[in-house]
PDB file of C-alpha atoms and ligand atoms in Angstrom:
ATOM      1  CA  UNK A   4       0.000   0.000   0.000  1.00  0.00           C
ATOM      2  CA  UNK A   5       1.202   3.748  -0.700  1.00  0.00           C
ATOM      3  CA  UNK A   6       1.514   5.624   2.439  1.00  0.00           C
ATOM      4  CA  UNK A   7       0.894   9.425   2.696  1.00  0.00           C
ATOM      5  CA  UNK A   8       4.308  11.542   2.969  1.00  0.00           C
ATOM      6  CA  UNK A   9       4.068  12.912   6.321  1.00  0.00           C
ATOM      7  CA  UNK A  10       4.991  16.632   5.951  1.00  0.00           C
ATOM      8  CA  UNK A  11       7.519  19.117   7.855  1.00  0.00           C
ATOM      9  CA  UNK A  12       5.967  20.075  10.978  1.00  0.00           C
ATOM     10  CA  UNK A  13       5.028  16.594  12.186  1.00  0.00           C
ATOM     11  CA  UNK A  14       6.677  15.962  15.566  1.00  0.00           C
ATOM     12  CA  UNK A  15       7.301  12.553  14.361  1.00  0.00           C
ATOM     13  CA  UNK A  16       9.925  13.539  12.058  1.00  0.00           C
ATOM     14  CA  UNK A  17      12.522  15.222  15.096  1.00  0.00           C
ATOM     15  CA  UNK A  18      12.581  12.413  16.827  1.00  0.00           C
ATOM     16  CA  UNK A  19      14.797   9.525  17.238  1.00  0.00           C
ATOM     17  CA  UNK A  20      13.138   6.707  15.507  1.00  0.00           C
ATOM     18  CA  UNK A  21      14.101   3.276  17.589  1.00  0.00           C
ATOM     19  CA  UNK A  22      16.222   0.404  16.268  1.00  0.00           C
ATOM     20  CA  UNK A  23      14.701  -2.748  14.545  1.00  0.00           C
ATOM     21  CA  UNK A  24      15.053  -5.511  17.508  1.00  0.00           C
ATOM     22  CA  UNK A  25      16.406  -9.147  16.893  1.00  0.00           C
ATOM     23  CA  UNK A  26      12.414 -10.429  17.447  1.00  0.00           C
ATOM     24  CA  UNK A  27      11.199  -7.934  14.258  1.00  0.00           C
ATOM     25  CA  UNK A  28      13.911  -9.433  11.174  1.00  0.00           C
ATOM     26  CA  UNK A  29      12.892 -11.641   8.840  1.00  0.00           C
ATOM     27  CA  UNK A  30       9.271 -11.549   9.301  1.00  0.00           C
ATOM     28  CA  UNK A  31       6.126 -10.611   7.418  1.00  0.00           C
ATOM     29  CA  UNK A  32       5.285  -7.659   8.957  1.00  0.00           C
ATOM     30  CA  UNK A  33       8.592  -6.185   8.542  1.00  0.00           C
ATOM     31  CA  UNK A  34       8.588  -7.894   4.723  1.00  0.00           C
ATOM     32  CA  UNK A  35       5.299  -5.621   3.956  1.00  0.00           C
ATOM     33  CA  UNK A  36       6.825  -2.668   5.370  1.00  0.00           C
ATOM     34  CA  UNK A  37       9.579  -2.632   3.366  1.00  0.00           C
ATOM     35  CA  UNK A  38       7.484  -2.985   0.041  1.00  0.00           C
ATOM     36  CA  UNK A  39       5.147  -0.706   1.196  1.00  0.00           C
ATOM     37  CA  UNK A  40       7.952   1.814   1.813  1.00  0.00           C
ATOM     38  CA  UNK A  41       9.178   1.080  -1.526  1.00  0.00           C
ATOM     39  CA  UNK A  42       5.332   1.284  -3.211  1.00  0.00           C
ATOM     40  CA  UNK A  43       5.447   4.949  -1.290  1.00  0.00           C
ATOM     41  CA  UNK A  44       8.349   6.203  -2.224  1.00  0.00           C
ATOM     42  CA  UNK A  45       7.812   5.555  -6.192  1.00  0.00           C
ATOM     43  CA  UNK A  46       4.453   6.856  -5.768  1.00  0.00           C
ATOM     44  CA  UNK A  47       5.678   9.897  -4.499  1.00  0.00           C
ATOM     45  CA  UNK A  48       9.009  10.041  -7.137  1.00  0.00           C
ATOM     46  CA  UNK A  49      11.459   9.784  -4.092  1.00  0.00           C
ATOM     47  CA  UNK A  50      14.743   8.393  -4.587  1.00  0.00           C
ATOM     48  CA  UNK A  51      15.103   7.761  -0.785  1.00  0.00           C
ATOM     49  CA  UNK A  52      12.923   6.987   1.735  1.00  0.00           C
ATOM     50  CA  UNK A  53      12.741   6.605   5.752  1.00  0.00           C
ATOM     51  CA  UNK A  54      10.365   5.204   8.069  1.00  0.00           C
ATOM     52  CA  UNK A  55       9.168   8.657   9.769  1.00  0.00           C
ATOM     53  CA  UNK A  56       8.123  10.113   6.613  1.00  0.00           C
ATOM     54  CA  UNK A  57       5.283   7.567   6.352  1.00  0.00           C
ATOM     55  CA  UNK A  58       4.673   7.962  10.255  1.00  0.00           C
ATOM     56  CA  UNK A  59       6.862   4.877  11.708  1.00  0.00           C
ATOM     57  CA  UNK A  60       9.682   5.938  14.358  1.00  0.00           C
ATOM     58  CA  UNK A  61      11.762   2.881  13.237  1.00  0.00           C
ATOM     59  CA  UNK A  62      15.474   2.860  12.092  1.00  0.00           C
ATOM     60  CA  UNK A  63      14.372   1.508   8.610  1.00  0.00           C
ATOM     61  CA  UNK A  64      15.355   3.352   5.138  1.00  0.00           C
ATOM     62  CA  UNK A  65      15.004   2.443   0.842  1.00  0.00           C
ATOM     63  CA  UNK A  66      16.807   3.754  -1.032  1.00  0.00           C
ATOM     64  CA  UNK A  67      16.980   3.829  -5.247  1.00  0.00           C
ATOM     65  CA  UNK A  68      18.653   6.235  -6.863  1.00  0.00           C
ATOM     66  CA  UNK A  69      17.805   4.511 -10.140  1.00  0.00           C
ATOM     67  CA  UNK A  70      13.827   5.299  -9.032  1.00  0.00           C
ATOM     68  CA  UNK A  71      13.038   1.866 -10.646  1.00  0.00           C
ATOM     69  CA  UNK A  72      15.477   1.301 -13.299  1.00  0.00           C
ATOM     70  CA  UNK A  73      17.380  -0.838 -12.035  1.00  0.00           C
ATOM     71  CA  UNK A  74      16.837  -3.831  -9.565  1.00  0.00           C
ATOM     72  CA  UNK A  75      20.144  -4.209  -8.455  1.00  0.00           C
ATOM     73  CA  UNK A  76      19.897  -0.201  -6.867  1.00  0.00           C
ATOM     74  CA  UNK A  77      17.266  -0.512  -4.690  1.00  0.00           C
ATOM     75  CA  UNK A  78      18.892  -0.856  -0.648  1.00  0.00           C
ATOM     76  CA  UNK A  79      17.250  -1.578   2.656  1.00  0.00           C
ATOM     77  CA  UNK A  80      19.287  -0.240   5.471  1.00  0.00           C
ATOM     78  CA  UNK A  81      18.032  -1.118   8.787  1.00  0.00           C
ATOM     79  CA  UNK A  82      19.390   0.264  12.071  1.00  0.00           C
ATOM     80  CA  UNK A  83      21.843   1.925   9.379  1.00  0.00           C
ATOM     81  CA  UNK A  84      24.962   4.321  11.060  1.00  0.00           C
ATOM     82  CA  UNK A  85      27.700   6.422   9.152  1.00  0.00           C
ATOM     83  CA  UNK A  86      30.662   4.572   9.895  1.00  0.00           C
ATOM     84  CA  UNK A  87      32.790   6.759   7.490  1.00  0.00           C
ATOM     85  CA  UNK A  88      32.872   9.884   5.284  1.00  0.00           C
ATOM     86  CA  UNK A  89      35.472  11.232   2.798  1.00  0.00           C
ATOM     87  CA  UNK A  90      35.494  14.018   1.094  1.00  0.00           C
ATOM     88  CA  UNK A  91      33.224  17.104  -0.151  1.00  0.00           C
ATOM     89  CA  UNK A  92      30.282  18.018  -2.494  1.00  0.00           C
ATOM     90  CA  UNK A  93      27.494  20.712  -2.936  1.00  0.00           C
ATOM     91  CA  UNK A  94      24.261  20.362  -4.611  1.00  0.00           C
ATOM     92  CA  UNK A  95      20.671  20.574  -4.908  1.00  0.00           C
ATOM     93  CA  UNK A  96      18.690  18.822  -2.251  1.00  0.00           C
ATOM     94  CA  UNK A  97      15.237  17.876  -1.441  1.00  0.00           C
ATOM     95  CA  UNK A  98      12.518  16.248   0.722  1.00  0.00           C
ATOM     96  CA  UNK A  99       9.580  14.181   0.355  1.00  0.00           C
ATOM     97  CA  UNK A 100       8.429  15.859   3.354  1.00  0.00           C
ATOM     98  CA  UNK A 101       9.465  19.454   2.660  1.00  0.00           C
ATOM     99  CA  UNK A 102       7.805  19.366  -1.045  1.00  0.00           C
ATOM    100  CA  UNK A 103       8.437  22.688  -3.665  1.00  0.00           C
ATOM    101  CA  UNK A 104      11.441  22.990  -1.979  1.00  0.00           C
ATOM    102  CA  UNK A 105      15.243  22.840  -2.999  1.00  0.00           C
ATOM    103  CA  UNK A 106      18.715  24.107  -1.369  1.00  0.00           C
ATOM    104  CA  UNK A 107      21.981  23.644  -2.078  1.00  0.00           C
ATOM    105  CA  UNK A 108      23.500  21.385   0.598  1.00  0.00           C
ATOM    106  CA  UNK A 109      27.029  20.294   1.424  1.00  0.00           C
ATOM    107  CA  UNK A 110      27.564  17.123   2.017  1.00  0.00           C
ATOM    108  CA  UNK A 111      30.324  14.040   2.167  1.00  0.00           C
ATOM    109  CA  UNK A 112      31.340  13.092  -1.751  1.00  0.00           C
ATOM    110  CA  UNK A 113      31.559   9.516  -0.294  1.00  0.00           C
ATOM    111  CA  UNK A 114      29.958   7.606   2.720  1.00  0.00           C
ATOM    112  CA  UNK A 115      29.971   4.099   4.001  1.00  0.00           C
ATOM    113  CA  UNK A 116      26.944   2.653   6.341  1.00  0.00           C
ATOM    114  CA  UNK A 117      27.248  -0.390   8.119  1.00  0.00           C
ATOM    115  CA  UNK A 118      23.444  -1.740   8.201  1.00  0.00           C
ATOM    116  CA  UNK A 119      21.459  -4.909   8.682  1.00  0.00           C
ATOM    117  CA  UNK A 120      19.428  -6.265   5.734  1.00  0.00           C
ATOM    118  CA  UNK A 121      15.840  -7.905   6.294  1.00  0.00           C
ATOM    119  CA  UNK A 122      17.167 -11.143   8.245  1.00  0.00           C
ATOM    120  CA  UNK A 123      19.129  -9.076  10.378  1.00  0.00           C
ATOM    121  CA  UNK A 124      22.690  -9.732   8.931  1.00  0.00           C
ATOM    122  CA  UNK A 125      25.801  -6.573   8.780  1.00  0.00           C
ATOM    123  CA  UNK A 126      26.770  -5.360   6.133  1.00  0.00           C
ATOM    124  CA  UNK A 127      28.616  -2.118   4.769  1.00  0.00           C
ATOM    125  CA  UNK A 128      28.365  -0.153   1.633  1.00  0.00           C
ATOM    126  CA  UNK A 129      30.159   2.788   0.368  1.00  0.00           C
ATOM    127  CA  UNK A 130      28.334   4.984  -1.797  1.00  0.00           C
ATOM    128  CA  UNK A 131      29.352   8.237  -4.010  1.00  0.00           C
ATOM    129  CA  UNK A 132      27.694  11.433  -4.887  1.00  0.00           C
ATOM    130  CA  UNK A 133      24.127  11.339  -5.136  1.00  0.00           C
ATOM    131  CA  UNK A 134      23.882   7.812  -3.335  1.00  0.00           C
ATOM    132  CA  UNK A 135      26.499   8.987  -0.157  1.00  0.00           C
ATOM    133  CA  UNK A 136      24.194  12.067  -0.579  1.00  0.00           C
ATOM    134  CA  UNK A 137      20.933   9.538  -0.430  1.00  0.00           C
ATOM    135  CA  UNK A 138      22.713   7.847   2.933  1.00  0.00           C
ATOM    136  CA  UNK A 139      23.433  10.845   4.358  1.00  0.00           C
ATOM    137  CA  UNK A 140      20.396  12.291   3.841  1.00  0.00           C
ATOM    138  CA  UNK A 141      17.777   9.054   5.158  1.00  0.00           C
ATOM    139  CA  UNK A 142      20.213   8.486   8.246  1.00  0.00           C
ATOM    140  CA  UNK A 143      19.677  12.101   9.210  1.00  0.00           C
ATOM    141  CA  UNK A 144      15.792  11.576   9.264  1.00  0.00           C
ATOM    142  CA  UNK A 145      16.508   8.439  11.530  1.00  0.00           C
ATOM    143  CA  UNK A 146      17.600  11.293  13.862  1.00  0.00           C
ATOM    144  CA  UNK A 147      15.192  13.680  14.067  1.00  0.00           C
ATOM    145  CA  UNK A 148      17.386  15.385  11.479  1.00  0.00           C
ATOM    146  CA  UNK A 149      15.765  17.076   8.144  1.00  0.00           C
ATOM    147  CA  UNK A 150      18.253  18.254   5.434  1.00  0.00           C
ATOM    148  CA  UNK A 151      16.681  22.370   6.437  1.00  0.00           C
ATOM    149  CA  UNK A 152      19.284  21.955   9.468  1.00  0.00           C
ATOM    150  CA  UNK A 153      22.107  21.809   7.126  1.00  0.00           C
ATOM    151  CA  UNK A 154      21.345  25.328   5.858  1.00  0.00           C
ATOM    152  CA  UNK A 155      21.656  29.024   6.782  1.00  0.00           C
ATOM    153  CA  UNK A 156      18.981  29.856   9.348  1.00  0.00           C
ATOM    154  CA  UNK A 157      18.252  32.857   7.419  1.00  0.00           C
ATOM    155  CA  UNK A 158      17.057  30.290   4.499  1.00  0.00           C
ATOM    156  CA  UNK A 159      16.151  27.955   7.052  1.00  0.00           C
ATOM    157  CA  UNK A 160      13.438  30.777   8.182  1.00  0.00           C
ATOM    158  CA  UNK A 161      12.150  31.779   4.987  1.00  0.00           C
ATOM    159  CA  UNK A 162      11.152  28.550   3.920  1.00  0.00           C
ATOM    160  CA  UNK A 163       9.439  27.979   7.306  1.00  0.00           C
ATOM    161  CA  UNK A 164       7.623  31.360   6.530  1.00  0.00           C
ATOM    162  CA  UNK A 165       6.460  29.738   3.488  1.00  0.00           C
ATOM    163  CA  UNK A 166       5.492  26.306   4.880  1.00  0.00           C
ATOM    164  CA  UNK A 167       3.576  28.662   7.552  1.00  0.00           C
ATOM    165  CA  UNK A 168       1.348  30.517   4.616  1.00  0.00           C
ATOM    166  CA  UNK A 169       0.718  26.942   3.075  1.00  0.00           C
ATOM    167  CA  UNK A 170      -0.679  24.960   6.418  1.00  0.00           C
ATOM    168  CA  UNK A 171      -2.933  28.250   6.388  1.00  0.00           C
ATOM    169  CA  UNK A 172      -4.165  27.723   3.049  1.00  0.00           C
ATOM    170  CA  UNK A 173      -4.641  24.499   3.862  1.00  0.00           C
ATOM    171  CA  UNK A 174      -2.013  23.164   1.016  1.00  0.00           C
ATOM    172  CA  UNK A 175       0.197  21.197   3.525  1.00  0.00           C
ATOM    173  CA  UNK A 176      -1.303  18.446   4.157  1.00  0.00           C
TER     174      UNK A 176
HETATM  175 ZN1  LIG B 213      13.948  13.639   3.348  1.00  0.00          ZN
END
């Protein structure tokens, strides 16, 4: 099932989402949630995706920057940490959850996660530009963190100004 994109503003995307226990790999439940969160993040033309933007305070993320290209590019990282970054790069960055908006953010060129898949096994992966950017970006919402803290609060404000006039029209929903 597609979910609805929960929106800036929810208090469910500051928090800390909790880790996936031993008891919750490898079953059903956790097998839907995972195609569901895929299902929602085509749906909504996402190339990245993590648990509290569909409501769920759980360390899970999907990720694709191929947005259904290519099989072999779409990654589950569950109770996913940084574990390394190198480097430097600057681009355009977005939300699911912050839609109509973009900002140039500065993040690590390259990135490597140490996660556990659906059955609960480690793994790392490295990833470069626009996936290290994907990592970075999904483990921050795993933290309470949304990619508007990585700006100047003077931009920072002016989007929230703007947000403000659209919950009034009712358009942020
Ligand atoms: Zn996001």
């Amino acid at each position: 099932m597609v979910y609805p994109i929960v929106k800036w503003g929810d208090p469910v995307l500051d928090r800390e989402a909790e880790d996936i226990k031993e008891k919750d790999f490898d079953t059903p439940e956790l097998n839907q949630l995972i195609d569901d969160m895929f299902e929602s993040m085509y749906a909504a033309k996402g190339v990245g995706l993590a648990a509290p933007q569909i409501g769920i305070a759980r360390k899970i993320t999907v990720i694709d920057i191929s947005t259904g290209e290519r099989p072999e590019d779409k990654l589950v990282l569950l109770n996913p940490k940084i574990i390394h970054l190198e480097g430097k790069q600057s681009g355009e960055e977005g939300c699911l959850s912050i839609p109509g908006f973009r900002e140039q953010v500065s993040r690590a060129k390259r990135a490597t996660v140490k996660a556990q898949n659906i059955k609960g096994e480690a793994f790392e992966i490295t990833g470069e530009d626009l996936l290290a950017r994907a990592f970075q970006h999904e483990i921050d919402h795993l933290h309470g963190k949304l990619y508007v803290k990585h700006i100047s609060a003077l931009k920072r404000d002016l989007i929230k100004r703007k947000v403000r006039k659209l919950v009034k029209a009712g358009e942020w929903l």
